[in-house]
């Protein structure tokens, strides 16, 4: 059965492959500190019933402790090595969740699926405090298809080499505020990343979901336009790739890897 990707908003997505369900960076809330969900509904409770969860880095919009607490007891959660030492709340969840730390190049298996950790160019600290004890990671879900979840990352020279051949790429194309800092990709850099990766299918993520409260009128195009802009630029830089602009809760199926 072909693999399937569902985007729930921001960096939260489900990858289903070989009967295994992998959930990325779960955030299930309407309000996150100073951020408000402006588009789409939070993921349904059914989205929390998965075989494996992967967390790309320690920032609170990716490692969201209240959302992890909604997972069923015993759920396996893969986090960057050093996360448990860095985040006390994560250690408290370790009694009911199976938390596994990984570093670049390491794999975990769930039935017929392997998940491989790959590098990301992003600040891995649990901001606004703490030393940089855990790296930011991306993950490649390897089953019938190979699906790259980039997490939060800038474009870096060895990306294609580190990630390897993939059939689909979930690429961040924006953010949650009027400006993007270092270690992020905008639509242009994400389109270049897609060209380097050579993936035949791409889903833009990490845009059009959360926005700071009170800043709705500040650079609103940075909220609304990154997905469309990515599709337009990818048509030039990676014309063989199919870009799927998913709405929140929408899915796309992949063909089996050849």
PDB file of C-alpha atoms in Angstrom:
ATOM      1  CA  UNK A   1       0.000   0.000   0.000  1.00  0.00           C
ATOM      2  CA  UNK A   2       1.469   3.399  -0.926  1.00  0.00           C
ATOM      3  CA  UNK A   3       2.770   5.581   1.878  1.00  0.00           C
ATOM      4  CA  UNK A   4       0.596   8.515   2.924  1.00  0.00           C
ATOM      5  CA  UNK A   5       1.405  11.935   4.386  1.00  0.00           C
ATOM      6  CA  UNK A   6      -1.109  14.015   6.349  1.00  0.00           C
ATOM      7  CA  UNK A   7      -0.274  17.576   7.377  1.00  0.00           C
ATOM      8  CA  UNK A   8      -1.922  18.806  10.572  1.00  0.00           C
ATOM      9  CA  UNK A   9      -0.293  22.259  10.606  1.00  0.00           C
ATOM     10  CA  UNK A  10       3.070  23.824  11.509  1.00  0.00           C
ATOM     11  CA  UNK A  11       5.592  20.945  11.690  1.00  0.00           C
ATOM     12  CA  UNK A  12       3.052  18.327  12.769  1.00  0.00           C
ATOM     13  CA  UNK A  13       2.443  15.613  10.199  1.00  0.00           C
ATOM     14  CA  UNK A  14       1.669  11.909  10.025  1.00  0.00           C
ATOM     15  CA  UNK A  15       3.577   9.549   7.764  1.00  0.00           C
ATOM     16  CA  UNK A  16       1.953   6.151   7.269  1.00  0.00           C
ATOM     17  CA  UNK A  17       4.083   3.483   5.632  1.00  0.00           C
ATOM     18  CA  UNK A  18       4.004  -0.348   5.775  1.00  0.00           C
ATOM     19  CA  UNK A  19       1.196  -0.179   8.321  1.00  0.00           C
ATOM     20  CA  UNK A  20       3.305   1.976  10.664  1.00  0.00           C
ATOM     21  CA  UNK A  21       2.234   5.492  11.686  1.00  0.00           C
ATOM     22  CA  UNK A  22       4.935   8.059  12.460  1.00  0.00           C
ATOM     23  CA  UNK A  23       3.971  11.448  13.926  1.00  0.00           C
ATOM     24  CA  UNK A  24       6.300  14.451  13.630  1.00  0.00           C
ATOM     25  CA  UNK A  25       6.724  17.294  16.152  1.00  0.00           C
ATOM     26  CA  UNK A  26       3.223  17.030  17.651  1.00  0.00           C
ATOM     27  CA  UNK A  27       1.491  20.261  18.660  1.00  0.00           C
ATOM     28  CA  UNK A  28      -2.182  19.755  19.470  1.00  0.00           C
ATOM     29  CA  UNK A  29      -3.165  23.150  20.930  1.00  0.00           C
ATOM     30  CA  UNK A  30      -4.755  26.394  19.729  1.00  0.00           C
ATOM     31  CA  UNK A  31      -2.528  28.580  21.888  1.00  0.00           C
ATOM     32  CA  UNK A  32       1.221  28.186  22.396  1.00  0.00           C
ATOM     33  CA  UNK A  33       2.728  30.873  24.653  1.00  0.00           C
ATOM     34  CA  UNK A  34       2.428  34.082  22.584  1.00  0.00           C
ATOM     35  CA  UNK A  35       1.315  32.214  19.452  1.00  0.00           C
ATOM     36  CA  UNK A  36      -2.281  31.650  18.357  1.00  0.00           C
ATOM     37  CA  UNK A  37      -3.457  29.149  15.783  1.00  0.00           C
ATOM     38  CA  UNK A  38      -4.955  31.265  13.031  1.00  0.00           C
ATOM     39  CA  UNK A  39      -5.788  28.591  10.463  1.00  0.00           C
ATOM     40  CA  UNK A  40      -7.124  25.060  10.635  1.00  0.00           C
ATOM     41  CA  UNK A  41      -8.260  22.949  13.538  1.00  0.00           C
ATOM     42  CA  UNK A  42      -5.800  21.275  15.897  1.00  0.00           C
ATOM     43  CA  UNK A  43      -5.176  17.615  15.104  1.00  0.00           C
ATOM     44  CA  UNK A  44      -7.958  15.267  16.265  1.00  0.00           C
ATOM     45  CA  UNK A  45      -7.405  12.945  19.193  1.00  0.00           C
ATOM     46  CA  UNK A  46      -6.953  10.089  16.742  1.00  0.00           C
ATOM     47  CA  UNK A  47      -3.725  11.733  15.550  1.00  0.00           C
ATOM     48  CA  UNK A  48      -2.181  10.964  18.940  1.00  0.00           C
ATOM     49  CA  UNK A  49      -2.609   7.206  18.459  1.00  0.00           C
ATOM     50  CA  UNK A  50       0.584   6.299  16.613  1.00  0.00           C
ATOM     51  CA  UNK A  51       3.395   3.765  16.556  1.00  0.00           C
ATOM     52  CA  UNK A  52       6.250   6.257  16.762  1.00  0.00           C
ATOM     53  CA  UNK A  53       6.768   9.975  17.379  1.00  0.00           C
ATOM     54  CA  UNK A  54       9.826  11.897  16.179  1.00  0.00           C
ATOM     55  CA  UNK A  55      10.847  15.258  17.644  1.00  0.00           C
ATOM     56  CA  UNK A  56      13.271  17.343  15.627  1.00  0.00           C
ATOM     57  CA  UNK A  57      14.605  19.711  18.302  1.00  0.00           C
ATOM     58  CA  UNK A  58      13.923  21.234  21.687  1.00  0.00           C
ATOM     59  CA  UNK A  59      12.094  24.473  20.797  1.00  0.00           C
ATOM     60  CA  UNK A  60       8.638  24.568  22.392  1.00  0.00           C
ATOM     61  CA  UNK A  61       6.784  24.674  19.062  1.00  0.00           C
ATOM     62  CA  UNK A  62       8.379  21.314  18.184  1.00  0.00           C
ATOM     63  CA  UNK A  63       9.013  19.649  21.546  1.00  0.00           C
ATOM     64  CA  UNK A  64       5.648  20.577  23.089  1.00  0.00           C
ATOM     65  CA  UNK A  65       5.295  18.832  26.420  1.00  0.00           C
ATOM     66  CA  UNK A  66       1.485  19.161  26.879  1.00  0.00           C
ATOM     67  CA  UNK A  67       0.981  17.607  23.438  1.00  0.00           C
ATOM     68  CA  UNK A  68       3.376  14.754  24.209  1.00  0.00           C
ATOM     69  CA  UNK A  69       1.393  14.184  27.410  1.00  0.00           C
ATOM     70  CA  UNK A  70      -1.676  13.390  25.267  1.00  0.00           C
ATOM     71  CA  UNK A  71       0.016  10.378  23.705  1.00  0.00           C
ATOM     72  CA  UNK A  72      -1.066   6.945  24.840  1.00  0.00           C
ATOM     73  CA  UNK A  73       1.034   5.429  27.616  1.00  0.00           C
ATOM     74  CA  UNK A  74       3.927   3.434  26.197  1.00  0.00           C
ATOM     75  CA  UNK A  75       4.146   5.406  22.945  1.00  0.00           C
ATOM     76  CA  UNK A  76       7.698   5.486  21.582  1.00  0.00           C
ATOM     77  CA  UNK A  77       9.075   9.032  21.262  1.00  0.00           C
ATOM     78  CA  UNK A  78      12.380   9.641  19.476  1.00  0.00           C
ATOM     79  CA  UNK A  79      14.239  12.813  20.494  1.00  0.00           C
ATOM     80  CA  UNK A  80      17.720  14.261  19.871  1.00  0.00           C
ATOM     81  CA  UNK A  81      20.431  12.886  22.124  1.00  0.00           C
ATOM     82  CA  UNK A  82      20.737  15.137  25.166  1.00  0.00           C
ATOM     83  CA  UNK A  83      17.064  16.117  25.248  1.00  0.00           C
ATOM     84  CA  UNK A  84      16.356  14.315  28.511  1.00  0.00           C
ATOM     85  CA  UNK A  85      19.214  16.116  30.243  1.00  0.00           C
ATOM     86  CA  UNK A  86      18.061  19.459  28.853  1.00  0.00           C
ATOM     87  CA  UNK A  87      14.301  19.380  29.513  1.00  0.00           C
ATOM     88  CA  UNK A  88      13.065  18.471  32.991  1.00  0.00           C
ATOM     89  CA  UNK A  89       9.472  18.129  31.782  1.00  0.00           C
ATOM     90  CA  UNK A  90      10.549  15.509  29.291  1.00  0.00           C
ATOM     91  CA  UNK A  91      12.165  13.488  32.056  1.00  0.00           C
ATOM     92  CA  UNK A  92       8.874  13.568  33.937  1.00  0.00           C
ATOM     93  CA  UNK A  93       7.111  12.093  30.906  1.00  0.00           C
ATOM     94  CA  UNK A  94       9.660   9.301  30.618  1.00  0.00           C
ATOM     95  CA  UNK A  95       7.729   7.267  33.173  1.00  0.00           C
ATOM     96  CA  UNK A  96       4.721   6.872  30.871  1.00  0.00           C
ATOM     97  CA  UNK A  97       6.305   7.238  27.398  1.00  0.00           C
ATOM     98  CA  UNK A  98       9.149   5.223  25.864  1.00  0.00           C
ATOM     99  CA  UNK A  99      11.598   8.027  25.125  1.00  0.00           C
ATOM    100  CA  UNK A 100      14.582   7.103  22.958  1.00  0.00           C
ATOM    101  CA  UNK A 101      17.478   9.467  22.212  1.00  0.00           C
ATOM    102  CA  UNK A 102      19.266   9.387  18.856  1.00  0.00           C
ATOM    103  CA  UNK A 103      22.061  11.241  17.117  1.00  0.00           C
ATOM    104  CA  UNK A 104      22.885  11.784  13.450  1.00  0.00           C
ATOM    105  CA  UNK A 105      23.194   8.511  11.566  1.00  0.00           C
ATOM    106  CA  UNK A 106      21.346   6.373  14.105  1.00  0.00           C
ATOM    107  CA  UNK A 107      18.215   4.388  13.240  1.00  0.00           C
ATOM    108  CA  UNK A 108      15.227   3.128  15.161  1.00  0.00           C
ATOM    109  CA  UNK A 109      12.866   0.472  13.831  1.00  0.00           C
ATOM    110  CA  UNK A 110       9.119   0.035  14.121  1.00  0.00           C
ATOM    111  CA  UNK A 111       8.037  -3.217  12.456  1.00  0.00           C
ATOM    112  CA  UNK A 112       8.958  -2.872   8.756  1.00  0.00           C
ATOM    113  CA  UNK A 113       9.888   0.821   8.968  1.00  0.00           C
ATOM    114  CA  UNK A 114      13.253   2.322   9.885  1.00  0.00           C
ATOM    115  CA  UNK A 115      13.624   5.972  10.928  1.00  0.00           C
ATOM    116  CA  UNK A 116      17.065   7.467  10.364  1.00  0.00           C
ATOM    117  CA  UNK A 117      18.256  10.676  12.043  1.00  0.00           C
ATOM    118  CA  UNK A 118      19.956  13.195   9.744  1.00  0.00           C
ATOM    119  CA  UNK A 119      21.547  16.602  10.430  1.00  0.00           C
ATOM    120  CA  UNK A 120      19.709  19.909  10.546  1.00  0.00           C
ATOM    121  CA  UNK A 121      21.185  23.397  10.628  1.00  0.00           C
ATOM    122  CA  UNK A 122      19.276  24.972  13.505  1.00  0.00           C
ATOM    123  CA  UNK A 123      19.786  26.060  17.108  1.00  0.00           C
ATOM    124  CA  UNK A 124      19.008  23.002  19.192  1.00  0.00           C
ATOM    125  CA  UNK A 125      18.756  24.698  22.605  1.00  0.00           C
ATOM    126  CA  UNK A 126      15.636  24.749  24.730  1.00  0.00           C
ATOM    127  CA  UNK A 127      15.210  28.516  24.407  1.00  0.00           C
ATOM    128  CA  UNK A 128      15.310  30.983  26.030  1.00  0.00           C
ATOM    129  CA  UNK A 129      17.739  29.256  28.359  1.00  0.00           C
ATOM    130  CA  UNK A 130      20.125  26.357  28.560  1.00  0.00           C
ATOM    131  CA  UNK A 131      23.328  25.324  26.852  1.00  0.00           C
ATOM    132  CA  UNK A 132      23.241  23.679  23.448  1.00  0.00           C
ATOM    133  CA  UNK A 133      23.121  20.099  24.709  1.00  0.00           C
ATOM    134  CA  UNK A 134      20.973  18.483  22.024  1.00  0.00           C
ATOM    135  CA  UNK A 135      21.359  18.823  18.248  1.00  0.00           C
ATOM    136  CA  UNK A 136      18.548  19.688  15.890  1.00  0.00           C
ATOM    137  CA  UNK A 137      17.712  16.742  13.641  1.00  0.00           C
ATOM    138  CA  UNK A 138      15.730  15.761  10.598  1.00  0.00           C
ATOM    139  CA  UNK A 139      14.446  12.242   9.994  1.00  0.00           C
ATOM    140  CA  UNK A 140      14.018   9.922   7.018  1.00  0.00           C
ATOM    141  CA  UNK A 141      11.166   7.427   7.331  1.00  0.00           C
ATOM    142  CA  UNK A 142      12.202   4.367   5.320  1.00  0.00           C
ATOM    143  CA  UNK A 143       9.540   1.821   4.414  1.00  0.00           C
ATOM    144  CA  UNK A 144       8.010   1.196   1.003  1.00  0.00           C
ATOM    145  CA  UNK A 145       8.852   4.857   0.401  1.00  0.00           C
ATOM    146  CA  UNK A 146      11.515   7.157   1.808  1.00  0.00           C
ATOM    147  CA  UNK A 147      10.053  10.300   3.353  1.00  0.00           C
ATOM    148  CA  UNK A 148      12.272  13.136   4.601  1.00  0.00           C
ATOM    149  CA  UNK A 149      10.982  15.262   7.453  1.00  0.00           C
ATOM    150  CA  UNK A 150      13.392  18.194   7.652  1.00  0.00           C
ATOM    151  CA  UNK A 151      12.224  19.554  11.017  1.00  0.00           C
ATOM    152  CA  UNK A 152      13.520  23.116  11.309  1.00  0.00           C
ATOM    153  CA  UNK A 153      16.653  23.726   9.289  1.00  0.00           C
ATOM    154  CA  UNK A 154      18.538  26.106   7.103  1.00  0.00           C
ATOM    155  CA  UNK A 155      19.825  25.034   3.700  1.00  0.00           C
ATOM    156  CA  UNK A 156      23.284  23.507   4.105  1.00  0.00           C
ATOM    157  CA  UNK A 157      25.835  22.268   1.579  1.00  0.00           C
ATOM    158  CA  UNK A 158      25.755  18.578   2.482  1.00  0.00           C
ATOM    159  CA  UNK A 159      21.964  18.268   2.789  1.00  0.00           C
ATOM    160  CA  UNK A 160      21.466  16.021  -0.246  1.00  0.00           C
ATOM    161  CA  UNK A 161      24.421  13.826   0.709  1.00  0.00           C
ATOM    162  CA  UNK A 162      23.318  13.466   4.343  1.00  0.00           C
ATOM    163  CA  UNK A 163      19.664  12.813   3.543  1.00  0.00           C
ATOM    164  CA  UNK A 164      20.220  10.533   0.549  1.00  0.00           C
ATOM    165  CA  UNK A 165      17.663   9.619  -2.106  1.00  0.00           C
ATOM    166  CA  UNK A 166      14.078  10.225  -0.997  1.00  0.00           C
ATOM    167  CA  UNK A 167      10.651   9.889  -2.550  1.00  0.00           C
ATOM    168  CA  UNK A 168       9.032  12.748  -0.622  1.00  0.00           C
ATOM    169  CA  UNK A 169      10.242  15.751   1.335  1.00  0.00           C
ATOM    170  CA  UNK A 170       8.389  17.676   4.038  1.00  0.00           C
ATOM    171  CA  UNK A 171      10.201  20.999   3.874  1.00  0.00           C
ATOM    172  CA  UNK A 172       9.773  24.060   6.126  1.00  0.00           C
ATOM    173  CA  UNK A 173       9.033  27.114   3.999  1.00  0.00           C
ATOM    174  CA  UNK A 174       8.196  29.787   6.600  1.00  0.00           C
ATOM    175  CA  UNK A 175       7.761  30.336  10.294  1.00  0.00           C
ATOM    176  CA  UNK A 176       5.472  31.708  12.956  1.00  0.00           C
ATOM    177  CA  UNK A 177       6.397  35.388  12.844  1.00  0.00           C
ATOM    178  CA  UNK A 178       7.106  38.351  10.576  1.00  0.00           C
ATOM    179  CA  UNK A 179      10.811  37.468  10.243  1.00  0.00           C
ATOM    180  CA  UNK A 180      12.829  34.285   9.872  1.00  0.00           C
ATOM    181  CA  UNK A 181      16.067  33.990  11.800  1.00  0.00           C
ATOM    182  CA  UNK A 182      19.127  31.953  10.965  1.00  0.00           C
ATOM    183  CA  UNK A 183      18.642  28.223  10.648  1.00  0.00           C
ATOM    184  CA  UNK A 184      15.391  28.431   8.698  1.00  0.00           C
ATOM    185  CA  UNK A 185      14.362  28.080   5.081  1.00  0.00           C
ATOM    186  CA  UNK A 186      12.054  30.492   3.318  1.00  0.00           C
ATOM    187  CA  UNK A 187      10.228  29.509   0.140  1.00  0.00           C
ATOM    188  CA  UNK A 188      13.215  30.281  -2.082  1.00  0.00           C
ATOM    189  CA  UNK A 189      15.722  28.277  -0.049  1.00  0.00           C
ATOM    190  CA  UNK A 190      13.258  25.396   0.328  1.00  0.00           C
ATOM    191  CA  UNK A 191      12.805  25.284  -3.448  1.00  0.00           C
ATOM    192  CA  UNK A 192      16.581  25.113  -3.829  1.00  0.00           C
ATOM    193  CA  UNK A 193      16.689  22.334  -1.222  1.00  0.00           C
ATOM    194  CA  UNK A 194      14.089  20.390  -3.221  1.00  0.00           C
ATOM    195  CA  UNK A 195      16.181  20.751  -6.367  1.00  0.00           C
ATOM    196  CA  UNK A 196      19.260  19.431  -4.561  1.00  0.00           C
ATOM    197  CA  UNK A 197      17.393  16.531  -2.979  1.00  0.00           C
ATOM    198  CA  UNK A 198      15.776  15.476  -6.224  1.00  0.00           C
ATOM    199  CA  UNK A 199      12.630  14.281  -4.434  1.00  0.00           C
ATOM    200  CA  UNK A 200       9.747  13.662  -6.847  1.00  0.00           C
ATOM    201  CA  UNK A 201       7.171  14.908  -4.315  1.00  0.00           C
ATOM    202  CA  UNK A 202       7.239  17.745  -1.798  1.00  0.00           C
ATOM    203  CA  UNK A 203       4.899  19.019   0.906  1.00  0.00           C
ATOM    204  CA  UNK A 204       5.599  22.498   2.335  1.00  0.00           C
ATOM    205  CA  UNK A 205       5.178  22.733   6.112  1.00  0.00           C
ATOM    206  CA  UNK A 206       5.982  25.117   8.982  1.00  0.00           C
ATOM    207  CA  UNK A 207       3.876  28.024   7.737  1.00  0.00           C
ATOM    208  CA  UNK A 208       0.315  29.299   7.759  1.00  0.00           C
ATOM    209  CA  UNK A 209      -0.650  27.947  11.184  1.00  0.00           C
ATOM    210  CA  UNK A 210       0.590  29.935  14.205  1.00  0.00           C
ATOM    211  CA  UNK A 211       1.175  33.675  14.473  1.00  0.00           C
ATOM    212  CA  UNK A 212       1.996  36.012  17.375  1.00  0.00           C
ATOM    213  CA  UNK A 213      -1.027  37.446  19.136  1.00  0.00           C
ATOM    214  CA  UNK A 214      -1.565  41.093  18.180  1.00  0.00           C
ATOM    215  CA  UNK A 215       0.583  40.943  15.024  1.00  0.00           C
ATOM    216  CA  UNK A 216      -2.051  39.863  12.516  1.00  0.00           C
ATOM    217  CA  UNK A 217      -1.510  42.991  10.425  1.00  0.00           C
ATOM    218  CA  UNK A 218       2.315  42.864  10.499  1.00  0.00           C
ATOM    219  CA  UNK A 219       3.738  41.396   7.265  1.00  0.00           C
ATOM    220  CA  UNK A 220       0.701  39.123   6.809  1.00  0.00           C
ATOM    221  CA  UNK A 221       2.134  37.749   3.552  1.00  0.00           C
ATOM    222  CA  UNK A 222       4.727  35.896   5.652  1.00  0.00           C
ATOM    223  CA  UNK A 223       1.818  33.926   7.106  1.00  0.00           C
ATOM    224  CA  UNK A 224      -0.291  33.399   3.985  1.00  0.00           C
ATOM    225  CA  UNK A 225       2.062  33.184   1.002  1.00  0.00           C
ATOM    226  CA  UNK A 226       5.036  30.847   1.692  1.00  0.00           C
ATOM    227  CA  UNK A 227       3.310  27.702   0.408  1.00  0.00           C
ATOM    228  CA  UNK A 228       2.209  29.258  -2.875  1.00  0.00           C
ATOM    229  CA  UNK A 229       5.583  30.952  -3.281  1.00  0.00           C
ATOM    230  CA  UNK A 230       7.368  27.641  -2.709  1.00  0.00           C
ATOM    231  CA  UNK A 231       5.218  25.939  -5.352  1.00  0.00           C
ATOM    232  CA  UNK A 232       5.940  28.732  -7.846  1.00  0.00           C
ATOM    233  CA  UNK A 233       9.698  28.675  -7.265  1.00  0.00           C
ATOM    234  CA  UNK A 234       9.897  24.879  -7.171  1.00  0.00           C
ATOM    235  CA  UNK A 235       8.282  24.770 -10.617  1.00  0.00           C
ATOM    236  CA  UNK A 236      11.405  26.560 -11.861  1.00  0.00           C
ATOM    237  CA  UNK A 237      14.169  24.957  -9.811  1.00  0.00           C
ATOM    238  CA  UNK A 238      12.729  21.414  -9.581  1.00  0.00           C
ATOM    239  CA  UNK A 239      10.230  21.128 -12.452  1.00  0.00           C
ATOM    240  CA  UNK A 240      10.033  17.324 -12.218  1.00  0.00           C
ATOM    241  CA  UNK A 241       8.790  17.469  -8.617  1.00  0.00           C
ATOM    242  CA  UNK A 242       5.107  17.478  -7.715  1.00  0.00           C
ATOM    243  CA  UNK A 243       4.369  20.021  -4.977  1.00  0.00           C
ATOM    244  CA  UNK A 244       1.284  19.288  -2.883  1.00  0.00           C
ATOM    245  CA  UNK A 245      -0.104  22.289  -1.011  1.00  0.00           C
ATOM    246  CA  UNK A 246      -2.047  20.462   1.662  1.00  0.00           C
ATOM    247  CA  UNK A 247      -4.680  22.125   3.775  1.00  0.00           C
ATOM    248  CA  UNK A 248      -4.696  21.304   7.468  1.00  0.00           C
ATOM    249  CA  UNK A 249      -5.791  17.698   7.862  1.00  0.00           C
ATOM    250  CA  UNK A 250      -5.370  16.883   4.154  1.00  0.00           C
ATOM    251  CA  UNK A 251      -3.337  13.947   2.875  1.00  0.00           C
ATOM    252  CA  UNK A 252      -1.365  12.827  -0.172  1.00  0.00           C
ATOM    253  CA  UNK A 253      -0.365   9.298  -1.130  1.00  0.00           C
ATOM    254  CA  UNK A 254       3.014   8.343  -2.545  1.00  0.00           C
ATOM    255  CA  UNK A 255       3.933   5.663  -5.010  1.00  0.00           C
ATOM    256  CA  UNK A 256       6.149   2.880  -3.700  1.00  0.00           C
ATOM    257  CA  UNK A 257       9.868   3.583  -3.951  1.00  0.00           C
ATOM    258  CA  UNK A 258      11.498   2.191  -7.057  1.00  0.00           C
TER     259      UNK A 258
END
